Amino acid sequence: MDNWFTPLSSPKEDIPAKSHDIHSPSGTLLIDPTKPMAPTGDPTLWRFRTTTSIAFKLGSYCGNCQHHLGMLLEQIRLNKHGCKVTKFIYAHVGSSGSMGNEAGAQREDSNLIGYVAVSNKVELHRIGRRDIAVAWRGTKTWSEGRKVINTKLVHIDDDDDVMVADGFNNIYTSKTDSSMYNKSSASEQVMGEVKRLVKLYKDKGEEVDLTITGHSLGGALALLKA
């Protein structure tokens, strides 16, 4: 590195082996959640978690995605991503009325919070297995902000030992018949889609991995999903 203008050859890595190590329960390459992600880390997690925040846009698109499901990644200039988005995920947070009108309040009631994607055949060949990715965005609305500051601990499901901040859990599990997006919760939406994809590719005899990532609020939702 005496002369940083001198081109250096890229390291030849065994991608399938590295991917398996990352996704293994005892994997040595798992990212420590208490430390910032190293700049040399796998960029896959970064690109997925930032995509959802870019796709969500306050204003006329609030509540839905400003891009079509099949063209989301291309529309935000994320080319050669090696996957396709199969489902948008919505979270019910309740209306704050801060947008000042009935239509705005309805849009803030349920919003795009993430998506599920699956690797294509090219990526399948590169990493040696079919990868399902779940990506969650960070806080974007006032309603979400008020939810996430609620740090009262509540039990997760019926487990007496595991507890989680009520605000995050509420965003993850809340649903309402009054919303076209959240007749089922974010949790139910994402679990349903992941189970569908796992069965689809397992029935084809493929090995399946699951990558879950998120930024800020999305990081908490990613942990709950995991």
mmCIF file with all atom_site columns, C-alpha atoms in Angstrom:
data_model
loop_
_atom_site.group_PDB
_atom_site.id
_atom_site.type_symbol
_atom_site.label_atom_id
_atom_site.label_alt_id
_atom_site.label_comp_id
_atom_site.label_asym_id
_atom_site.label_entity_id
_atom_site.label_seq_id
_atom_site.pdbx_PDB_ins_code
_atom_site.Cartn_x
_atom_site.Cartn_y
_atom_site.Cartn_z
_atom_site.occupancy
_atom_site.B_iso_or_equiv
_atom_site.pdbx_formal_charge
_atom_site.auth_seq_id
_atom_site.auth_comp_id
_atom_site.auth_asym_id
_atom_site.auth_atom_id
_atom_site.pdbx_PDB_model_num
ATOM 1   C CA . MET A 1 1   ? 0.000   0.000   0.000   1.00 0.00 ? 1   MET A CA 1
ATOM 2   C CA . ASP A 1 2   ? 3.024   2.307   -0.393  1.00 0.00 ? 2   ASP A CA 1
ATOM 3   C CA . ASN A 1 3   ? 1.398   3.665   -3.527  1.00 0.00 ? 3   ASN A CA 1
ATOM 4   C CA . TRP A 1 4   ? -2.378  3.595   -3.183  1.00 0.00 ? 4   TRP A CA 1
ATOM 5   C CA . PHE A 1 5   ? -2.775  4.323   -6.883  1.00 0.00 ? 5   PHE A CA 1
ATOM 6   C CA . THR A 1 6   ? -1.391  0.856   -7.654  1.00 0.00 ? 6   THR A CA 1
ATOM 7   C CA . PRO A 1 7   ? -4.292  -1.481  -8.492  1.00 0.00 ? 7   PRO A CA 1
ATOM 8   C CA . LEU A 1 8   ? -4.580  -4.495  -6.230  1.00 0.00 ? 8   LEU A CA 1
ATOM 9   C CA . SER A 1 9   ? -6.165  -7.786  -7.243  1.00 0.00 ? 9   SER A CA 1
ATOM 10  C CA . SER A 1 10  ? -9.461  -8.670  -5.566  1.00 0.00 ? 10  SER A CA 1
ATOM 11  C CA . PRO A 1 11  ? -9.288  -11.477 -3.003  1.00 0.00 ? 11  PRO A CA 1
ATOM 12  C CA . LYS A 1 12  ? -10.518 -14.819 -4.304  1.00 0.00 ? 12  LYS A CA 1
ATOM 13  C CA . GLU A 1 13  ? -13.087 -15.905 -1.739  1.00 0.00 ? 13  GLU A CA 1
ATOM 14  C CA . ASP A 1 14  ? -15.087 -19.083 -1.466  1.00 0.00 ? 14  ASP A CA 1
ATOM 15  C CA . ILE A 1 15  ? -18.483 -17.328 -1.515  1.00 0.00 ? 15  ILE A CA 1
ATOM 16  C CA . PRO A 1 16  ? -20.639 -20.426 -0.821  1.00 0.00 ? 16  PRO A CA 1
ATOM 17  C CA . ALA A 1 17  ? -18.487 -21.328 2.194   1.00 0.00 ? 17  ALA A CA 1
ATOM 18  C CA . LYS A 1 18  ? -18.533 -17.746 3.499   1.00 0.00 ? 18  LYS A CA 1
ATOM 19  C CA . SER A 1 19  ? -22.314 -17.530 3.043   1.00 0.00 ? 19  SER A CA 1
ATOM 20  C CA . HIS A 1 20  ? -22.783 -20.784 4.934   1.00 0.00 ? 20  HIS A CA 1
ATOM 21  C CA . ASP A 1 21  ? -20.540 -19.510 7.750   1.00 0.00 ? 21  ASP A CA 1
ATOM 22  C CA . ILE A 1 22  ? -22.533 -16.275 8.051   1.00 0.00 ? 22  ILE A CA 1
ATOM 23  C CA . HIS A 1 23  ? -25.870 -18.077 8.202   1.00 0.00 ? 23  HIS A CA 1
ATOM 24  C CA . SER A 1 24  ? -24.772 -20.930 10.458  1.00 0.00 ? 24  SER A CA 1
ATOM 25  C CA . PRO A 1 25  ? -26.078 -20.825 14.066  1.00 0.00 ? 25  PRO A CA 1
ATOM 26  C CA . SER A 1 26  ? -22.450 -21.111 15.194  1.00 0.00 ? 26  SER A CA 1
ATOM 27  C CA . GLY A 1 27  ? -21.079 -18.968 12.384  1.00 0.00 ? 27  GLY A CA 1
ATOM 28  C CA . THR A 1 28  ? -17.872 -17.083 13.110  1.00 0.00 ? 28  THR A CA 1
ATOM 29  C CA . LEU A 1 29  ? -18.784 -14.210 10.789  1.00 0.00 ? 29  LEU A CA 1
ATOM 30  C CA . LEU A 1 30  ? -22.031 -13.169 12.462  1.00 0.00 ? 30  LEU A CA 1
ATOM 31  C CA . ILE A 1 31  ? -22.115 -9.420  13.081  1.00 0.00 ? 31  ILE A CA 1
ATOM 32  C CA . ASP A 1 32  ? -21.877 -8.376  16.737  1.00 0.00 ? 32  ASP A CA 1
ATOM 33  C CA . PRO A 1 33  ? -25.072 -6.328  17.368  1.00 0.00 ? 33  PRO A CA 1
ATOM 34  C CA . THR A 1 34  ? -23.263 -4.274  20.043  1.00 0.00 ? 34  THR A CA 1
ATOM 35  C CA . LYS A 1 35  ? -20.680 -2.935  17.595  1.00 0.00 ? 35  LYS A CA 1
ATOM 36  C CA . PRO A 1 36  ? -20.932 -0.825  14.394  1.00 0.00 ? 36  PRO A CA 1
ATOM 37  C CA . MET A 1 37  ? -20.772 -2.759  11.151  1.00 0.00 ? 37  MET A CA 1
ATOM 38  C CA . ALA A 1 38  ? -17.232 -2.824  9.825   1.00 0.00 ? 38  ALA A CA 1
ATOM 39  C CA . PRO A 1 39  ? -16.709 -1.041  6.470   1.00 0.00 ? 39  PRO A CA 1
ATOM 40  C CA . THR A 1 40  ? -15.373 -4.329  5.091   1.00 0.00 ? 40  THR A CA 1
ATOM 41  C CA . GLY A 1 41  ? -18.543 -6.187  6.028   1.00 0.00 ? 41  GLY A CA 1
ATOM 42  C CA . ASP A 1 42  ? -20.829 -7.845  3.500   1.00 0.00 ? 42  ASP A CA 1
ATOM 43  C CA . PRO A 1 43  ? -22.574 -4.960  1.663   1.00 0.00 ? 43  PRO A CA 1
ATOM 44  C CA . THR A 1 44  ? -25.709 -7.056  1.202   1.00 0.00 ? 44  THR A CA 1
ATOM 45  C CA . LEU A 1 45  ? -27.081 -6.101  4.612   1.00 0.00 ? 45  LEU A CA 1
ATOM 46  C CA . TRP A 1 46  ? -26.431 -2.397  4.010   1.00 0.00 ? 46  TRP A CA 1
ATOM 47  C CA . ARG A 1 47  ? -28.032 -2.299  0.561   1.00 0.00 ? 47  ARG A CA 1
ATOM 48  C CA . PHE A 1 48  ? -31.161 -4.117  1.701   1.00 0.00 ? 48  PHE A CA 1
ATOM 49  C CA . ARG A 1 49  ? -31.795 -2.049  4.804   1.00 0.00 ? 49  ARG A CA 1
ATOM 50  C CA . THR A 1 50  ? -31.314 1.295   3.047   1.00 0.00 ? 50  THR A CA 1
ATOM 51  C CA . THR A 1 51  ? -33.557 0.294   0.149   1.00 0.00 ? 51  THR A CA 1
ATOM 52  C CA . THR A 1 52  ? -36.729 0.347   2.222   1.00 0.00 ? 52  THR A CA 1
ATOM 53  C CA . SER A 1 53  ? -36.103 3.836   3.586   1.00 0.00 ? 53  SER A CA 1
ATOM 54  C CA . ILE A 1 54  ? -35.555 5.135   0.048   1.00 0.00 ? 54  ILE A CA 1
ATOM 55  C CA . ALA A 1 55  ? -38.690 3.410   -1.241  1.00 0.00 ? 55  ALA A CA 1
ATOM 56  C CA . PHE A 1 56  ? -40.870 4.940   1.502   1.00 0.00 ? 56  PHE A CA 1
ATOM 57  C CA . LYS A 1 57  ? -41.731 8.561   0.769   1.00 0.00 ? 57  LYS A CA 1
ATOM 58  C CA . LEU A 1 58  ? -43.781 10.911  2.913   1.00 0.00 ? 58  LEU A CA 1
ATOM 59  C CA . GLY A 1 59  ? -46.478 12.878  1.158   1.00 0.00 ? 59  GLY A CA 1
ATOM 60  C CA . SER A 1 60  ? -48.674 11.494  -1.581  1.00 0.00 ? 60  SER A CA 1
ATOM 61  C CA . TYR A 1 61  ? -47.058 8.043   -1.322  1.00 0.00 ? 61  TYR A CA 1
ATOM 62  C CA . CYS A 1 62  ? -47.264 7.836   2.474   1.00 0.00 ? 62  CYS A CA 1
ATOM 63  C CA . GLY A 1 63  ? -48.712 4.474   3.366   1.00 0.00 ? 63  GLY A CA 1
ATOM 64  C CA . ASN A 1 64  ? -47.676 2.722   0.181   1.00 0.00 ? 64  ASN A CA 1
ATOM 65  C CA . CYS A 1 65  ? -44.501 2.276   -1.848  1.00 0.00 ? 65  CYS A CA 1
ATOM 66  C CA . GLN A 1 66  ? -43.760 4.805   -4.564  1.00 0.00 ? 66  GLN A CA 1
ATOM 67  C CA . HIS A 1 67  ? -42.499 2.021   -6.845  1.00 0.00 ? 67  HIS A CA 1
ATOM 68  C CA . HIS A 1 68  ? -44.078 -1.136  -8.259  1.00 0.00 ? 68  HIS A CA 1
ATOM 69  C CA . LEU A 1 69  ? -43.227 -4.392  -6.455  1.00 0.00 ? 69  LEU A CA 1
ATOM 70  C CA . GLY A 1 70  ? -41.415 -5.887  -9.420  1.00 0.00 ? 70  GLY A CA 1
ATOM 71  C CA . MET A 1 71  ? -39.378 -2.748  -10.188 1.00 0.00 ? 71  MET A CA 1
ATOM 72  C CA . LEU A 1 72  ? -38.507 -1.475  -6.701  1.00 0.00 ? 72  LEU A CA 1
ATOM 73  C CA . LEU A 1 73  ? -34.774 -2.191  -6.758  1.00 0.00 ? 73  LEU A CA 1
ATOM 74  C CA . GLU A 1 74  ? -34.255 -1.025  -10.334 1.00 0.00 ? 74  GLU A CA 1
ATOM 75  C CA . GLN A 1 75  ? -36.189 2.210   -9.745  1.00 0.00 ? 75  GLN A CA 1
ATOM 76  C CA . ILE A 1 76  ? -33.884 3.248   -6.912  1.00 0.00 ? 76  ILE A CA 1
ATOM 77  C CA . ARG A 1 77  ? -30.806 2.427   -9.026  1.00 0.00 ? 77  ARG A CA 1
ATOM 78  C CA . LEU A 1 78  ? -29.868 -0.742  -7.155  1.00 0.00 ? 78  LEU A CA 1
ATOM 79  C CA . ASN A 1 79  ? -28.741 -2.714  -10.180 1.00 0.00 ? 79  ASN A CA 1
ATOM 80  C CA . LYS A 1 80  ? -27.245 -6.208  -10.236 1.00 0.00 ? 80  LYS A CA 1
ATOM 81  C CA . HIS A 1 81  ? -28.877 -6.944  -6.902  1.00 0.00 ? 81  HIS A CA 1
ATOM 82  C CA . GLY A 1 82  ? -29.390 -10.632 -7.643  1.00 0.00 ? 82  GLY A CA 1
ATOM 83  C CA . CYS A 1 83  ? -32.895 -10.884 -6.237  1.00 0.00 ? 83  CYS A CA 1
ATOM 84  C CA . LYS A 1 84  ? -36.550 -10.007 -6.686  1.00 0.00 ? 84  LYS A CA 1
ATOM 85  C CA . VAL A 1 85  ? -38.923 -8.420  -4.185  1.00 0.00 ? 85  VAL A CA 1
ATOM 86  C CA . THR A 1 86  ? -41.887 -10.718 -3.532  1.00 0.00 ? 86  THR A CA 1
ATOM 87  C CA . LYS A 1 87  ? -43.901 -8.843  -0.894  1.00 0.00 ? 87  LYS A CA 1
ATOM 88  C CA . PHE A 1 88  ? -44.215 -5.423  0.746   1.00 0.00 ? 88  PHE A CA 1
ATOM 89  C CA . ILE A 1 89  ? -44.702 -5.412  4.533   1.00 0.00 ? 89  ILE A CA 1
ATOM 90  C CA . TYR A 1 90  ? -46.923 -2.821  6.275   1.00 0.00 ? 90  TYR A CA 1
ATOM 91  C CA . ALA A 1 91  ? -47.101 -1.807  9.930   1.00 0.00 ? 91  ALA A CA 1
ATOM 92  C CA . HIS A 1 92  ? -50.091 -0.395  11.795  1.00 0.00 ? 92  HIS A CA 1
ATOM 93  C CA . VAL A 1 93  ? -49.056 2.432   14.130  1.00 0.00 ? 93  VAL A CA 1
ATOM 94  C CA . GLY A 1 94  ? -52.347 4.296   14.705  1.00 0.00 ? 94  GLY A CA 1
ATOM 95  C CA . SER A 1 95  ? -53.114 7.801   13.492  1.00 0.00 ? 95  SER A CA 1
ATOM 96  C CA . SER A 1 96  ? -51.669 10.802  15.291  1.00 0.00 ? 96  SER A CA 1
ATOM 97  C CA . GLY A 1 97  ? -53.699 13.424  13.469  1.00 0.00 ? 97  GLY A CA 1
ATOM 98  C CA . SER A 1 98  ? -50.501 15.445  13.087  1.00 0.00 ? 98  SER A CA 1
ATOM 99  C CA . MET A 1 99  ? -50.889 15.607  9.312   1.00 0.00 ? 99  MET A CA 1
ATOM 100 C CA . GLY A 1 100 ? -53.889 17.858  9.760   1.00 0.00 ? 100 GLY A CA 1
ATOM 101 C CA . ASN A 1 101 ? -56.510 16.159  7.633   1.00 0.00 ? 101 ASN A CA 1
ATOM 102 C CA . GLU A 1 102 ? -58.517 12.974  7.472   1.00 0.00 ? 102 GLU A CA 1
ATOM 103 C CA . ALA A 1 103 ? -56.790 11.637  4.358   1.00 0.00 ? 103 ALA A CA 1
ATOM 104 C CA . GLY A 1 104 ? -53.359 12.314  5.820   1.00 0.00 ? 104 GLY A CA 1
ATOM 105 C CA . ALA A 1 105 ? -54.277 10.700  9.098   1.00 0.00 ? 105 ALA A CA 1
ATOM 106 C CA . GLN A 1 106 ? -55.431 7.578   7.268   1.00 0.00 ? 106 GLN A CA 1
ATOM 107 C CA . ARG A 1 107 ? -52.184 7.425   5.329   1.00 0.00 ? 107 ARG A CA 1
ATOM 108 C CA . GLU A 1 108 ? -50.184 7.625   8.541   1.00 0.00 ? 108 GLU A CA 1
ATOM 109 C CA . ASP A 1 109 ? -52.263 4.874   10.151  1.00 0.00 ? 109 ASP A CA 1
ATOM 110 C CA . SER A 1 110 ? -50.529 2.064   8.218   1.00 0.00 ? 110 SER A CA 1
ATOM 111 C CA . ASN A 1 111 ? -47.314 2.418   6.275   1.00 0.00 ? 111 ASN A CA 1
ATOM 112 C CA . LEU A 1 112 ? -44.782 0.474   4.263   1.00 0.00 ? 112 LEU A CA 1
ATOM 113 C CA . ILE A 1 113 ? -42.252 -0.809  6.813   1.00 0.00 ? 113 ILE A CA 1
ATOM 114 C CA . GLY A 1 114 ? -40.246 -3.375  4.859   1.00 0.00 ? 114 GLY A CA 1
ATOM 115 C CA . TYR A 1 115 ? -40.188 -6.054  2.203   1.00 0.00 ? 115 TYR A CA 1
ATOM 116 C CA . VAL A 1 116 ? -39.290 -9.671  1.513   1.00 0.00 ? 116 VAL A CA 1
ATOM 117 C CA . ALA A 1 117 ? -37.010 -10.595 -1.389  1.00 0.00 ? 117 ALA A CA 1
ATOM 118 C CA . VAL A 1 118 ? -35.523 -13.827 -2.704  1.00 0.00 ? 118 VAL A CA 1
ATOM 119 C CA . SER A 1 119 ? -32.331 -14.448 -4.682  1.00 0.00 ? 119 SER A CA 1
ATOM 120 C CA . ASN A 1 120 ? -32.546 -15.249 -8.383  1.00 0.00 ? 120 ASN A CA 1
ATOM 121 C CA . LYS A 1 121 ? -30.822 -18.069 -10.270 1.00 0.00 ? 121 LYS A CA 1
ATOM 122 C CA . VAL A 1 122 ? -27.622 -16.087 -10.828 1.00 0.00 ? 122 VAL A CA 1
ATOM 123 C CA . GLU A 1 123 ? -27.292 -15.343 -7.108  1.00 0.00 ? 123 GLU A CA 1
ATOM 124 C CA . LEU A 1 124 ? -28.246 -18.946 -6.312  1.00 0.00 ? 124 LEU A CA 1
ATOM 125 C CA . HIS A 1 125 ? -25.261 -20.099 -8.371  1.00 0.00 ? 125 HIS A CA 1
ATOM 126 C CA . ARG A 1 126 ? -22.933 -17.494 -6.794  1.00 0.00 ? 126 ARG A CA 1
ATOM 127 C CA . ILE A 1 127 ? -23.649 -18.262 -3.129  1.00 0.00 ? 127 ILE A CA 1
ATOM 128 C CA . GLY A 1 128 ? -24.651 -21.903 -3.493  1.00 0.00 ? 128 GLY A CA 1
ATOM 129 C CA . ARG A 1 129 ? -28.110 -21.626 -1.896  1.00 0.00 ? 129 ARG A CA 1
ATOM 130 C CA . ARG A 1 130 ? -31.392 -19.735 -2.188  1.00 0.00 ? 130 ARG A CA 1
ATOM 131 C CA . ASP A 1 131 ? -31.373 -16.694 0.097   1.00 0.00 ? 131 ASP A CA 1
ATOM 132 C CA . ILE A 1 132 ? -34.557 -15.078 1.412   1.00 0.00 ? 132 ILE A CA 1
ATOM 133 C CA . ALA A 1 133 ? -34.024 -11.506 2.616   1.00 0.00 ? 133 ALA A CA 1
ATOM 134 C CA . VAL A 1 134 ? -36.251 -9.493  4.966   1.00 0.00 ? 134 VAL A CA 1
ATOM 135 C CA . ALA A 1 135 ? -35.464 -5.761  5.202   1.00 0.00 ? 135 ALA A CA 1
ATOM 136 C CA . TRP A 1 136 ? -36.997 -3.221  7.594   1.00 0.00 ? 136 TRP A CA 1
ATOM 137 C CA . ARG A 1 137 ? -36.729 0.589   7.450   1.00 0.00 ? 137 ARG A CA 1
ATOM 138 C CA . GLY A 1 138 ? -36.166 3.083   10.260  1.00 0.00 ? 138 GLY A CA 1
ATOM 139 C CA . THR A 1 139 ? -38.589 5.555   11.861  1.00 0.00 ? 139 THR A CA 1
ATOM 140 C CA . LYS A 1 140 ? -40.201 7.952   9.372   1.00 0.00 ? 140 LYS A CA 1
ATOM 141 C CA . THR A 1 141 ? -43.446 9.298   10.894  1.00 0.00 ? 141 THR A CA 1
ATOM 142 C CA . TRP A 1 142 ? -44.452 11.065  14.106  1.00 0.00 ? 142 TRP A CA 1
ATOM 143 C CA . SER A 1 143 ? -46.702 8.162   15.048  1.00 0.00 ? 143 SER A CA 1
ATOM 144 C CA . GLU A 1 144 ? -43.814 5.721   14.805  1.00 0.00 ? 144 GLU A CA 1
ATOM 145 C CA . GLY A 1 145 ? -41.597 8.051   16.821  1.00 0.00 ? 145 GLY A CA 1
ATOM 146 C CA . ARG A 1 146 ? -44.100 8.171   19.661  1.00 0.00 ? 146 ARG A CA 1
ATOM 147 C CA . LYS A 1 147 ? -44.392 4.391   19.591  1.00 0.00 ? 147 LYS A CA 1
ATOM 148 C CA . VAL A 1 148 ? -40.687 3.602   19.757  1.00 0.00 ? 148 VAL A CA 1
ATOM 149 C CA . ILE A 1 149 ? -40.014 5.804   22.798  1.00 0.00 ? 149 ILE A CA 1
ATOM 150 C CA . ASN A 1 150 ? -42.340 3.558   24.820  1.00 0.00 ? 150 ASN A CA 1
ATOM 151 C CA . THR A 1 151 ? -39.701 1.414   26.525  1.00 0.00 ? 151 THR A CA 1
ATOM 152 C CA . LYS A 1 152 ? -42.015 -0.371  28.959  1.00 0.00 ? 152 LYS A CA 1
ATOM 153 C CA . LEU A 1 153 ? -41.125 -4.065  28.820  1.00 0.00 ? 153 LEU A CA 1
ATOM 154 C CA . VAL A 1 154 ? -43.789 -6.588  27.868  1.00 0.00 ? 154 VAL A CA 1
ATOM 155 C CA . HIS A 1 155 ? -43.694 -10.362 27.440  1.00 0.00 ? 155 HIS A CA 1
ATOM 156 C CA . ILE A 1 156 ? -43.214 -11.682 23.951  1.00 0.00 ? 156 ILE A CA 1
ATOM 157 C CA . ASP A 1 157 ? -46.072 -14.068 23.177  1.00 0.00 ? 157 ASP A CA 1
ATOM 158 C CA . ASP A 1 158 ? -46.604 -16.311 26.221  1.00 0.00 ? 158 ASP A CA 1
ATOM 159 C CA . ASP A 1 159 ? -42.919 -16.648 27.028  1.00 0.00 ? 159 ASP A CA 1
ATOM 160 C CA . ASP A 1 160 ? -42.305 -15.778 30.687  1.00 0.00 ? 160 ASP A CA 1
ATOM 161 C CA . ASP A 1 161 ? -38.564 -15.235 30.178  1.00 0.00 ? 161 ASP A CA 1
ATOM 162 C CA . VAL A 1 162 ? -38.332 -13.066 27.052  1.00 0.00 ? 162 VAL A CA 1
ATOM 163 C CA . MET A 1 163 ? -39.399 -9.413  27.197  1.00 0.00 ? 163 MET A CA 1
ATOM 164 C CA . VAL A 1 164 ? -39.273 -6.583  24.649  1.00 0.00 ? 164 VAL A CA 1
ATOM 165 C CA . ALA A 1 165 ? -39.930 -2.835  24.568  1.00 0.00 ? 165 ALA A CA 1
ATOM 166 C CA . ASP A 1 166 ? -43.684 -2.322  24.150  1.00 0.00 ? 166 ASP A CA 1
ATOM 167 C CA . GLY A 1 167 ? -43.326 0.271   21.377  1.00 0.00 ? 167 GLY A CA 1
ATOM 168 C CA . PHE A 1 168 ? -41.373 -2.010  19.060  1.00 0.00 ? 168 PHE A CA 1
ATOM 169 C CA . ASN A 1 169 ? -43.574 -4.988  19.854  1.00 0.00 ? 169 ASN A CA 1
ATOM 170 C CA . ASN A 1 170 ? -46.729 -2.954  19.165  1.00 0.00 ? 170 ASN A CA 1
ATOM 171 C CA . ILE A 1 171 ? -45.520 -1.878  15.714  1.00 0.00 ? 171 ILE A CA 1
ATOM 172 C CA . TYR A 1 172 ? -44.567 -5.479  14.941  1.00 0.00 ? 172 TYR A CA 1
ATOM 173 C CA . THR A 1 173 ? -47.813 -7.111  16.084  1.00 0.00 ? 173 THR A CA 1
ATOM 174 C CA . SER A 1 174 ? -50.574 -4.480  15.748  1.00 0.00 ? 174 SER A CA 1
ATOM 175 C CA . LYS A 1 175 ? -53.395 -4.939  13.230  1.00 0.00 ? 175 LYS A CA 1
ATOM 176 C CA . THR A 1 176 ? -56.844 -3.505  12.533  1.00 0.00 ? 176 THR A CA 1
ATOM 177 C CA . ASP A 1 177 ? -59.782 -4.259  10.248  1.00 0.00 ? 177 ASP A CA 1
ATOM 178 C CA . SER A 1 178 ? -60.117 -0.529  9.492   1.00 0.00 ? 178 SER A CA 1
ATOM 179 C CA . SER A 1 179 ? -56.887 -0.453  7.468   1.00 0.00 ? 179 SER A CA 1
ATOM 180 C CA . MET A 1 180 ? -56.592 -1.914  3.975   1.00 0.00 ? 180 MET A CA 1
ATOM 181 C CA . TYR A 1 181 ? -52.910 -2.641  4.685   1.00 0.00 ? 181 TYR A CA 1
ATOM 182 C CA . ASN A 1 182 ? -53.049 -4.104  8.173   1.00 0.00 ? 182 ASN A CA 1
ATOM 183 C CA . LYS A 1 183 ? -55.859 -6.590  8.482   1.00 0.00 ? 183 LYS A CA 1
ATOM 184 C CA . SER A 1 184 ? -52.895 -8.759  9.438   1.00 0.00 ? 184 SER A CA 1
ATOM 185 C CA . SER A 1 185 ? -49.895 -7.544  11.445  1.00 0.00 ? 185 SER A CA 1
ATOM 186 C CA . ALA A 1 186 ? -46.393 -6.942  10.109  1.00 0.00 ? 186 ALA A CA 1
ATOM 187 C CA . SER A 1 187 ? -45.364 -10.087 11.960  1.00 0.00 ? 187 SER A CA 1
ATOM 188 C CA . GLU A 1 188 ? -48.071 -12.187 10.319  1.00 0.00 ? 188 GLU A CA 1
ATOM 189 C CA . GLN A 1 189 ? -47.356 -10.735 6.869   1.00 0.00 ? 189 GLN A CA 1
ATOM 190 C CA . VAL A 1 190 ? -43.641 -11.445 6.931   1.00 0.00 ? 190 VAL A CA 1
ATOM 191 C CA . MET A 1 191 ? -43.939 -14.879 8.545   1.00 0.00 ? 191 MET A CA 1
ATOM 192 C CA . GLY A 1 192 ? -46.548 -15.921 5.997   1.00 0.00 ? 192 GLY A CA 1
ATOM 193 C CA . GLU A 1 193 ? -44.359 -14.880 3.068   1.00 0.00 ? 193 GLU A CA 1
ATOM 194 C CA . VAL A 1 194 ? -41.175 -16.441 4.464   1.00 0.00 ? 194 VAL A CA 1
ATOM 195 C CA . LYS A 1 195 ? -42.947 -19.744 5.123   1.00 0.00 ? 195 LYS A CA 1
ATOM 196 C CA . ARG A 1 196 ? -44.381 -19.689 1.588   1.00 0.00 ? 196 ARG A CA 1
ATOM 197 C CA . LEU A 1 197 ? -40.950 -19.138 0.021   1.00 0.00 ? 197 LEU A CA 1
ATOM 198 C CA . VAL A 1 198 ? -39.213 -21.707 2.222   1.00 0.00 ? 198 VAL A CA 1
ATOM 199 C CA . LYS A 1 199 ? -41.754 -24.363 1.260   1.00 0.00 ? 199 LYS A CA 1
ATOM 200 C CA . LEU A 1 200 ? -41.557 -23.395 -2.423  1.00 0.00 ? 200 LEU A CA 1
ATOM 201 C CA . TYR A 1 201 ? -37.794 -23.850 -2.644  1.00 0.00 ? 201 TYR A CA 1
ATOM 202 C CA . LYS A 1 202 ? -37.496 -26.719 -0.183  1.00 0.00 ? 202 LYS A CA 1
ATOM 203 C CA . ASP A 1 203 ? -39.973 -28.649 -2.325  1.00 0.00 ? 203 ASP A CA 1
ATOM 204 C CA . LYS A 1 204 ? -37.580 -28.060 -5.233  1.00 0.00 ? 204 LYS A CA 1
ATOM 205 C CA . GLY A 1 205 ? -34.766 -29.626 -3.224  1.00 0.00 ? 205 GLY A CA 1
ATOM 206 C CA . GLU A 1 206 ? -32.893 -26.361 -2.660  1.00 0.00 ? 206 GLU A CA 1
ATOM 207 C CA . GLU A 1 207 ? -31.033 -25.273 0.457   1.00 0.00 ? 207 GLU A CA 1
ATOM 208 C CA . VAL A 1 208 ? -32.524 -22.070 1.865   1.00 0.00 ? 208 VAL A CA 1
ATOM 209 C CA . ASP A 1 209 ? -30.964 -19.308 3.964   1.00 0.00 ? 209 ASP A CA 1
ATOM 210 C CA . LEU A 1 210 ? -32.636 -16.344 5.659   1.00 0.00 ? 210 LEU A CA 1
ATOM 211 C CA . THR A 1 211 ? -31.057 -12.873 5.856   1.00 0.00 ? 211 THR A CA 1
ATOM 212 C CA . ILE A 1 212 ? -32.788 -10.338 8.129   1.00 0.00 ? 212 ILE A CA 1
ATOM 213 C CA . THR A 1 213 ? -31.657 -6.720  8.362   1.00 0.00 ? 213 THR A CA 1
ATOM 214 C CA . GLY A 1 214 ? -32.928 -3.291  9.309   1.00 0.00 ? 214 GLY A CA 1
ATOM 215 C CA . HIS A 1 215 ? -31.939 0.245   10.281  1.00 0.00 ? 215 HIS A CA 1
ATOM 216 C CA . SER A 1 216 ? -32.851 1.926   13.594  1.00 0.00 ? 216 SER A CA 1
ATOM 217 C CA . LEU A 1 217 ? -36.493 0.927   14.260  1.00 0.00 ? 217 LEU A CA 1
ATOM 218 C CA . GLY A 1 218 ? -35.937 -1.665  11.551  1.00 0.00 ? 218 GLY A CA 1
ATOM 219 C CA . GLY A 1 219 ? -33.043 -3.118  13.533  1.00 0.00 ? 219 GLY A CA 1
ATOM 220 C CA . ALA A 1 220 ? -35.397 -3.832  16.428  1.00 0.00 ? 220 ALA A CA 1
ATOM 221 C CA . LEU A 1 221 ? -37.981 -5.348  14.076  1.00 0.00 ? 221 LEU A CA 1
ATOM 222 C CA . ALA A 1 222 ? -35.247 -7.459  12.455  1.00 0.00 ? 222 ALA A CA 1
ATOM 223 C CA . LEU A 1 223 ? -34.307 -8.832  15.880  1.00 0.00 ? 223 LEU A CA 1
ATOM 224 C CA . LEU A 1 224 ? -37.937 -9.647  16.673  1.00 0.00 ? 224 LEU A CA 1
ATOM 225 C CA . LYS A 1 225 ? -38.275 -11.362 13.286  1.00 0.00 ? 225 LYS A CA 1
ATOM 226 C CA . ALA A 1 226 ? -35.067 -13.352 13.816  1.00 0.00 ? 226 ALA A CA 1
#
